[in-house]
Short mmCIF file of C-alpha atoms and ligand atoms in Angstrom, two decimals:
data_model
loop_
_atom_site.label_atom_id
_atom_site.label_comp_id
_atom_site.label_asym_id
_atom_site.label_seq_id
_atom_site.Cartn_x
_atom_site.Cartn_y
_atom_site.Cartn_z
CA MET A 670 -19.02 10.67 2.28
CA VAL A 671 -17.03 8.31 4.19
CA ILE A 672 -19.21 6.05 6.09
CA LEU A 673 -16.63 3.91 8.19
CA ASP A 674 -13.05 4.14 9.32
CA TYR A 675 -11.18 0.96 8.75
CA LYS A 676 -7.31 0.24 8.85
CA TYR A 677 -7.29 -1.26 5.51
CA LEU A 678 -10.16 -0.08 3.63
CA GLU A 679 -11.88 3.18 2.29
CA LEU A 680 -15.74 3.12 1.88
CA ASP A 681 -17.59 6.02 0.47
CA LYS A 682 -21.21 5.98 -0.16
CA GLU A 683 -23.25 8.04 -2.51
CA GLY A 684 -26.90 7.47 -2.82
CA LYS A 685 -27.33 4.13 -4.67
CA LEU A 686 -23.44 3.80 -5.16
CA ALA A 687 -20.56 2.84 -2.93
CA ILE A 688 -16.99 2.75 -3.43
CA LEU A 689 -14.72 0.21 -1.78
CA LYS A 690 -11.17 0.79 -1.95
CA ILE A 691 -8.76 -1.78 -0.64
CA ASN A 692 -5.96 0.26 1.05
CA ARG A 693 -2.76 -1.32 1.85
CA PRO A 694 -0.61 0.10 -1.15
CA GLU A 695 2.76 -0.55 0.57
CA ALA A 696 2.16 -4.22 0.04
CA LEU A 697 0.46 -3.81 -3.27
CA ASN A 698 -3.14 -4.31 -1.27
CA ALA A 699 -2.33 -7.89 -0.58
CA LEU A 700 -4.81 -9.70 1.42
CA ASN A 701 -4.05 -10.53 5.16
CA LYS A 702 -6.59 -11.91 7.64
CA GLU A 703 -7.12 -8.53 9.33
CA LEU A 704 -8.02 -6.99 5.92
CA LEU A 705 -10.16 -9.79 5.00
CA LYS A 706 -12.15 -9.44 8.18
CA GLU A 707 -12.69 -5.87 7.65
CA LEU A 708 -13.86 -6.78 4.07
CA ARG A 709 -16.33 -9.09 5.63
CA GLU A 710 -17.73 -6.41 8.14
CA ALA A 711 -18.00 -3.84 5.31
CA LEU A 712 -19.81 -6.32 2.94
CA GLU A 713 -22.28 -7.26 5.64
CA PHE A 714 -22.71 -3.73 6.57
CA LEU A 715 -23.37 -2.58 2.97
CA GLU A 716 -25.79 -5.72 2.32
CA GLU A 717 -27.97 -4.17 4.95
CA ASP A 718 -28.29 -0.95 3.20
CA ASN A 719 -31.54 -1.12 1.40
CA GLU A 720 -30.85 2.09 -0.61
CA LEU A 721 -27.40 0.64 -2.18
CA MET A 722 -27.79 -0.60 -5.49
CA VAL A 723 -24.11 -0.94 -6.87
CA LEU A 724 -20.77 -1.35 -5.13
CA ILE A 725 -17.48 -0.69 -7.05
CA ILE A 726 -14.33 -2.34 -5.52
CA THR A 727 -11.06 -0.93 -6.37
CA GLY A 728 -7.43 -0.76 -5.08
CA ALA A 729 -5.49 2.02 -3.54
CA GLY A 730 -2.27 3.32 -5.14
CA GLU A 731 -0.87 3.25 -8.76
CA LYS A 732 0.21 -0.32 -9.18
CA ALA A 733 -2.27 -2.84 -7.90
CA PHE A 734 -5.93 -3.69 -7.46
CA VAL A 735 -4.71 -6.72 -5.05
CA ALA A 736 -1.46 -8.77 -5.73
CA GLY A 737 -2.79 -11.69 -3.90
CA ALA A 738 -2.97 -13.24 -0.28
CA ASP A 739 -0.36 -12.03 1.91
CA ILE A 740 2.60 -14.42 1.40
CA GLY A 741 4.46 -13.24 4.28
CA GLU A 742 1.32 -14.18 6.52
CA MET A 743 0.82 -17.74 4.51
CA LYS A 744 4.54 -18.70 4.78
CA GLY A 745 4.28 -20.30 8.22
CA MET A 746 0.67 -21.45 8.23
CA SER A 747 0.18 -24.82 9.36
CA PRO A 748 -2.31 -26.96 7.02
CA LEU A 749 -5.14 -26.14 9.44
CA GLU A 750 -4.17 -22.47 9.75
CA ALA A 751 -4.02 -22.46 5.79
CA ARG A 752 -7.46 -24.17 5.87
CA GLU A 753 -8.83 -21.46 8.05
CA PHE A 754 -7.47 -18.68 5.88
CA ALA A 755 -8.93 -20.49 2.76
CA LYS A 756 -12.15 -20.67 4.45
CA LEU A 757 -12.08 -16.99 5.44
CA GLY A 758 -11.26 -15.95 1.94
CA ASN A 759 -13.60 -18.10 0.01
CA SER A 760 -16.59 -16.72 2.64
CA VAL A 761 -15.68 -13.43 2.09
CA PHE A 762 -15.75 -13.87 -1.63
CA SER A 763 -18.83 -15.64 -1.49
CA LEU A 764 -20.47 -12.69 0.22
CA ILE A 765 -19.60 -10.65 -2.66
CA GLU A 766 -21.04 -13.34 -5.33
CA LYS A 767 -24.19 -13.83 -3.36
CA SER A 768 -24.59 -9.99 -2.36
CA ASN A 769 -28.16 -8.40 -3.24
CA LYS A 770 -25.85 -5.58 -4.74
CA VAL A 771 -24.44 -5.41 -8.17
CA VAL A 772 -20.57 -5.35 -7.58
CA ILE A 773 -18.08 -4.00 -10.00
CA ALA A 774 -14.50 -4.76 -9.87
CA ALA A 775 -12.34 -1.74 -11.07
CA VAL A 776 -9.17 -3.26 -11.76
CA ASN A 777 -6.51 -0.52 -11.65
CA GLY A 778 -3.26 -2.70 -11.74
CA TYR A 779 -2.17 -6.08 -10.94
CA ALA A 780 -4.93 -8.68 -9.86
CA LEU A 781 -2.91 -11.68 -8.86
CA GLY A 782 -3.87 -14.78 -7.03
CA GLY A 783 -6.35 -13.81 -4.57
CA GLY A 784 -6.70 -10.57 -6.12
CA ASN A 785 -7.92 -11.97 -9.39
CA GLU A 786 -10.07 -14.40 -7.45
CA LEU A 787 -11.61 -11.16 -5.79
CA ALA A 788 -12.13 -9.76 -9.14
CA LEU A 789 -13.79 -13.08 -10.38
CA ALA A 790 -16.24 -12.98 -7.41
CA CYS A 791 -17.67 -9.64 -8.86
CA ASP A 792 -20.36 -9.16 -11.15
CA ILE A 793 -18.41 -7.13 -13.74
CA ARG A 794 -14.55 -6.59 -14.29
CA LEU A 795 -13.22 -3.28 -15.96
CA ALA A 796 -9.42 -3.23 -16.49
CA THR A 797 -6.96 -0.54 -17.67
CA GLN A 798 -3.94 -0.94 -20.04
CA LYS A 799 -1.84 -1.52 -16.72
CA SER A 800 -3.83 -4.29 -15.45
CA ARG A 801 -2.21 -7.61 -15.24
CA PHE A 802 -4.16 -10.81 -14.36
CA GLY A 803 -2.72 -14.19 -13.24
CA GLN A 804 -3.17 -16.99 -10.74
CA PRO A 805 0.85 -17.51 -9.86
CA GLU A 806 0.01 -19.70 -6.74
CA VAL A 807 1.85 -23.08 -8.37
CA GLY A 808 4.99 -21.38 -8.58
CA LEU A 809 4.79 -20.63 -4.93
CA GLY A 810 4.00 -24.18 -4.19
CA ILE A 811 0.24 -23.97 -3.57
CA THR A 812 -3.21 -24.28 -5.41
CA ALA A 813 -5.33 -21.38 -5.83
CA GLY A 814 -7.17 -20.98 -2.36
CA PHE A 815 -9.94 -18.23 -2.74
CA GLY A 816 -11.98 -19.80 -5.58
CA GLY A 817 -9.77 -19.57 -8.69
CA THR A 818 -10.00 -22.89 -9.53
CA GLN A 819 -13.80 -22.83 -9.64
CA ARG A 820 -14.73 -19.15 -10.66
CA LEU A 821 -11.93 -18.80 -13.13
CA THR A 822 -13.06 -21.86 -15.05
CA LYS A 823 -16.75 -20.91 -15.13
CA LEU A 824 -16.03 -17.59 -16.77
CA VAL A 825 -13.34 -18.36 -19.15
CA GLY A 826 -13.66 -22.15 -19.79
CA ALA A 827 -11.50 -25.06 -18.43
CA GLY A 828 -9.02 -24.90 -21.27
CA ARG A 829 -8.08 -21.28 -20.56
CA ALA A 830 -8.70 -21.43 -16.89
CA LYS A 831 -6.19 -24.40 -16.80
CA GLU A 832 -3.56 -22.69 -18.78
CA LEU A 833 -3.38 -19.70 -16.48
CA LEU A 834 -3.77 -21.63 -13.30
CA LEU A 835 -1.06 -24.34 -14.43
CA THR A 836 1.62 -22.03 -15.82
CA GLY A 837 1.02 -19.21 -13.25
CA GLU A 838 1.87 -16.83 -15.94
CA LEU A 839 0.39 -13.42 -16.21
CA ILE A 840 -1.63 -11.69 -18.88
CA GLY A 841 -2.23 -8.13 -19.82
CA ALA A 842 -5.72 -6.65 -20.28
CA GLU A 843 -6.26 -7.12 -23.87
CA GLU A 844 -5.60 -10.82 -23.52
CA ALA A 845 -8.04 -10.78 -20.40
CA PHE A 846 -10.71 -9.11 -22.70
CA ARG A 847 -10.20 -11.56 -25.50
CA ILE A 848 -10.59 -14.27 -23.35
CA GLY A 849 -13.67 -12.86 -21.34
CA LEU A 850 -12.10 -12.35 -18.06
CA VAL A 851 -12.66 -8.47 -18.19
CA ASN A 852 -15.69 -6.88 -19.68
CA LYS A 853 -14.01 -3.65 -20.94
CA VAL A 854 -10.69 -1.86 -21.13
CA VAL A 855 -10.48 1.52 -20.32
CA SER A 856 -8.02 4.10 -20.01
CA GLY A 857 -6.24 4.35 -16.58
CA ASP A 858 -7.48 7.97 -15.79
CA GLN A 859 -10.65 6.92 -16.56
CA LEU A 860 -11.10 3.93 -14.73
CA LEU A 861 -13.20 5.03 -11.57
CA GLU A 862 -15.25 7.38 -14.02
CA GLU A 863 -16.11 4.38 -16.44
CA ALA A 864 -17.19 2.22 -13.32
CA ARG A 865 -19.28 5.17 -11.99
CA LYS A 866 -20.82 5.20 -15.63
CA LEU A 867 -21.54 1.59 -15.58
CA ALA A 868 -23.19 1.75 -12.25
CA GLU A 869 -25.30 4.54 -13.32
CA ARG A 870 -26.34 2.49 -16.42
CA ILE A 871 -27.50 -0.28 -13.67
CA ILE A 872 -29.07 2.18 -11.18
CA LYS A 873 -31.59 3.74 -13.52
CA ASN A 874 -33.27 0.34 -13.73
CA ASP A 875 -35.60 -1.09 -11.14
CA PRO A 876 -34.10 -2.16 -7.90
CA LEU A 877 -35.99 -5.44 -7.37
CA ALA A 878 -35.42 -6.46 -11.01
CA VAL A 879 -31.58 -6.07 -10.84
CA LYS A 880 -31.63 -7.90 -7.88
CA LEU A 881 -33.45 -10.99 -8.78
CA THR A 882 -31.65 -10.61 -12.25
CA LYS A 883 -28.25 -11.25 -10.63
CA SER A 884 -29.61 -14.11 -8.33
CA ALA A 885 -31.39 -15.74 -11.27
CA VAL A 886 -28.11 -15.79 -13.35
CA ASN A 887 -26.09 -17.15 -10.23
CA PHE A 888 -28.76 -19.90 -9.36
CA GLY A 889 -28.76 -21.39 -12.80
CA LEU A 890 -24.75 -21.37 -13.05
CA GLU A 891 -24.77 -23.31 -9.81
CA GLU A 892 -28.08 -25.46 -10.33
CA GLY A 893 -28.26 -26.13 -13.76
CA ILE A 894 -30.89 -24.78 -16.47
CA GLU A 895 -33.91 -26.70 -15.10
CA GLN A 896 -33.74 -25.16 -11.51
CA GLY A 897 -32.32 -21.86 -13.15
CA LEU A 898 -35.63 -21.63 -15.34
CA PHE A 899 -37.71 -22.69 -12.21
CA PHE A 900 -36.12 -19.56 -10.29
CA GLU A 901 -36.13 -17.26 -13.31
CA THR A 902 -40.16 -18.00 -13.59
CA ASN A 903 -40.56 -17.14 -9.98
CA SER A 904 -38.49 -14.03 -10.18
CA PHE A 905 -40.48 -12.71 -13.27
CA ALA A 906 -43.83 -13.32 -11.12
CA LEU A 907 -42.32 -11.50 -8.05
CA CYS A 908 -41.65 -8.43 -9.92
CA PHE A 909 -45.12 -8.00 -10.48
CA SER A 910 -45.76 -7.60 -6.86
CA SER A 911 -43.55 -4.40 -7.04
CA GLU A 912 -44.83 -0.58 -7.68
CA GLY A 913 -41.81 -0.25 -10.00
CA GLN A 914 -43.30 -2.87 -12.57
CA ARG A 915 -46.53 -0.98 -12.80
CA ARG A 916 -44.98 2.40 -12.88
CA ARG A 917 -42.40 1.59 -15.39
CA MET A 918 -44.74 -0.24 -17.87
CA GLU A 919 -47.30 2.77 -17.55
CA ALA A 920 -44.50 5.30 -18.15
CA PHE A 921 -43.57 3.22 -21.47
CA LEU A 922 -47.24 3.12 -22.72
CA GLU A 923 -47.69 6.73 -21.78
CA LYS A 924 -44.53 7.75 -23.77
CA ASN A 925 -45.60 5.67 -26.90
CA LYS A 926 -48.94 7.13 -26.80
N1 LIG B 1217 1.93 -10.83 -0.39
C1 LIG B 1217 2.58 -9.77 0.61
N2 LIG B 1217 3.36 -8.80 0.14
C2 LIG B 1217 3.07 -8.54 -1.06
C3 LIG B 1217 2.41 -9.25 -2.09
C4 LIG B 1217 1.94 -10.50 -1.61
N3 LIG B 1217 0.72 -11.33 -2.26
N4 LIG B 1217 2.73 -8.85 -3.13
C5 LIG B 1217 3.50 -7.61 -3.10
N5 LIG B 1217 3.94 -7.69 -1.97
C6 LIG B 1217 4.71 -6.75 -1.30
C7 LIG B 1217 6.28 -6.83 -1.56
O1 LIG B 1217 6.93 -7.73 -0.81
C8 LIG B 1217 6.89 -5.34 -1.48
O2 LIG B 1217 7.07 -5.13 -0.30
P1 LIG B 1217 8.49 -4.46 0.48
O3 LIG B 1217 8.38 -3.04 -0.44
O4 LIG B 1217 8.20 -4.52 1.90
O5 LIG B 1217 9.61 -5.33 0.00
C9 LIG B 1217 5.75 -4.52 -2.19
O6 LIG B 1217 4.67 -5.46 -1.95
C10 LIG B 1217 6.02 -4.17 -3.54
O7 LIG B 1217 5.94 -5.43 -4.18
P2 LIG B 1217 7.37 -5.45 -5.27
O8 LIG B 1217 8.78 -4.77 -4.79
O9 LIG B 1217 7.53 -7.02 -5.58
O10 LIG B 1217 6.72 -4.83 -6.66
P3 LIG B 1217 7.23 -5.18 -8.21
O11 LIG B 1217 6.46 -4.04 -9.03
O12 LIG B 1217 8.55 -5.37 -8.23
O13 LIG B 1217 6.39 -6.56 -8.46
C11 LIG B 1217 4.56 -7.92 -8.48
C12 LIG B 1217 4.93 -6.58 -8.47
C13 LIG B 1217 4.72 -8.78 -9.91
C14 LIG B 1217 2.93 -7.94 -8.38
C15 LIG B 1217 5.24 -8.87 -7.60
O14 LIG B 1217 5.02 -7.96 -5.94
C16 LIG B 1217 4.33 -10.21 -7.01
O15 LIG B 1217 4.98 -11.03 -7.90
N6 LIG B 1217 3.77 -10.19 -6.00
C17 LIG B 1217 3.31 -11.65 -5.60
C18 LIG B 1217 2.09 -11.92 -6.67
C19 LIG B 1217 1.74 -13.29 -6.03
O16 LIG B 1217 2.18 -14.29 -6.18
N7 LIG B 1217 0.50 -13.47 -5.71
C20 LIG B 1217 -0.16 -14.63 -5.40
C21 LIG B 1217 -0.35 -14.87 -3.88
S1 LIG B 1217 -0.79 -16.55 -3.50
C22 LIG B 1217 -2.58 -16.43 -3.44
O17 LIG B 1217 -2.90 -15.16 -3.69
C23 LIG B 1217 -3.22 -17.61 -2.75
C24 LIG B 1217 -4.56 -17.39 -2.96
O18 LIG B 1217 -5.18 -17.87 -4.04
C25 LIG B 1217 -5.42 -17.23 -1.47
#
């Protein structure tokens, strides 16, 4: 069921799962301001949906997930305009990272610059043999602008992140898998199906426990282990307020009788 009509996005929701497609294939789904604002609107809309547990983000067309921020739009920007643009991209990607939904990136081709950064803001990344990853910004005379220097470093470590960020070179799916940038490489025609299957494996679990688990991992990454453990302790305790905890534990004990 298509739930909203956007210029650059396609959004489908099926119960606890939604699929959001970046739909600007003529420019390899490059992110311009208007697209980023639509993405912000869609994410804010989905965040309010209490039924929704998992969001899959993918790109339209055969070639690209997202080939980066729109170079045509960026070229003539003043420093202040560039700052606003980076703030916009960062605020949108933070919505994904902080979302109370689990977000899966189904990377169906190029994930470059802002496209790789979009995938990095997601919780889990799936790729195909055709996926290519990179942060080519230095070759364009700029640094990464939508979180690449931070999230890539956290995910794959400083040495590997710096190699990608400083050379600007692209890597294929196998190398991305090897360094932990993607969780799994699947065959191209199965990408969305695999993403759905992964979503189902998450959706079968308790919604509150899933939500709090994502938050606890992120909180610890931001604040360090002491704060993270404190957050986890409270998350654990909060689960005991839910009907799901009682019902699921009861069902386990019944089954084992
Ligand atoms: N911005 C704007 N337009 C883009 C784009 C981008 N990032 N990437 C591709 N396009 C457009 C091309 O201009 C082209 O448009 P036309 O048909 O109108 O000429 C169309 O998409 C198809 O692209 P190509 O003809 O270049 O396709 P290709 O198969 O020959 O090459 C590619 C594919 C290797 C991905 C190549 O398009 C490319 O290198 N794109 C740019 C990648 C890049 O540098 N991304 C980083 C951008 S900076 C950034 O993202 C900053 C940040 O962190 C926020």
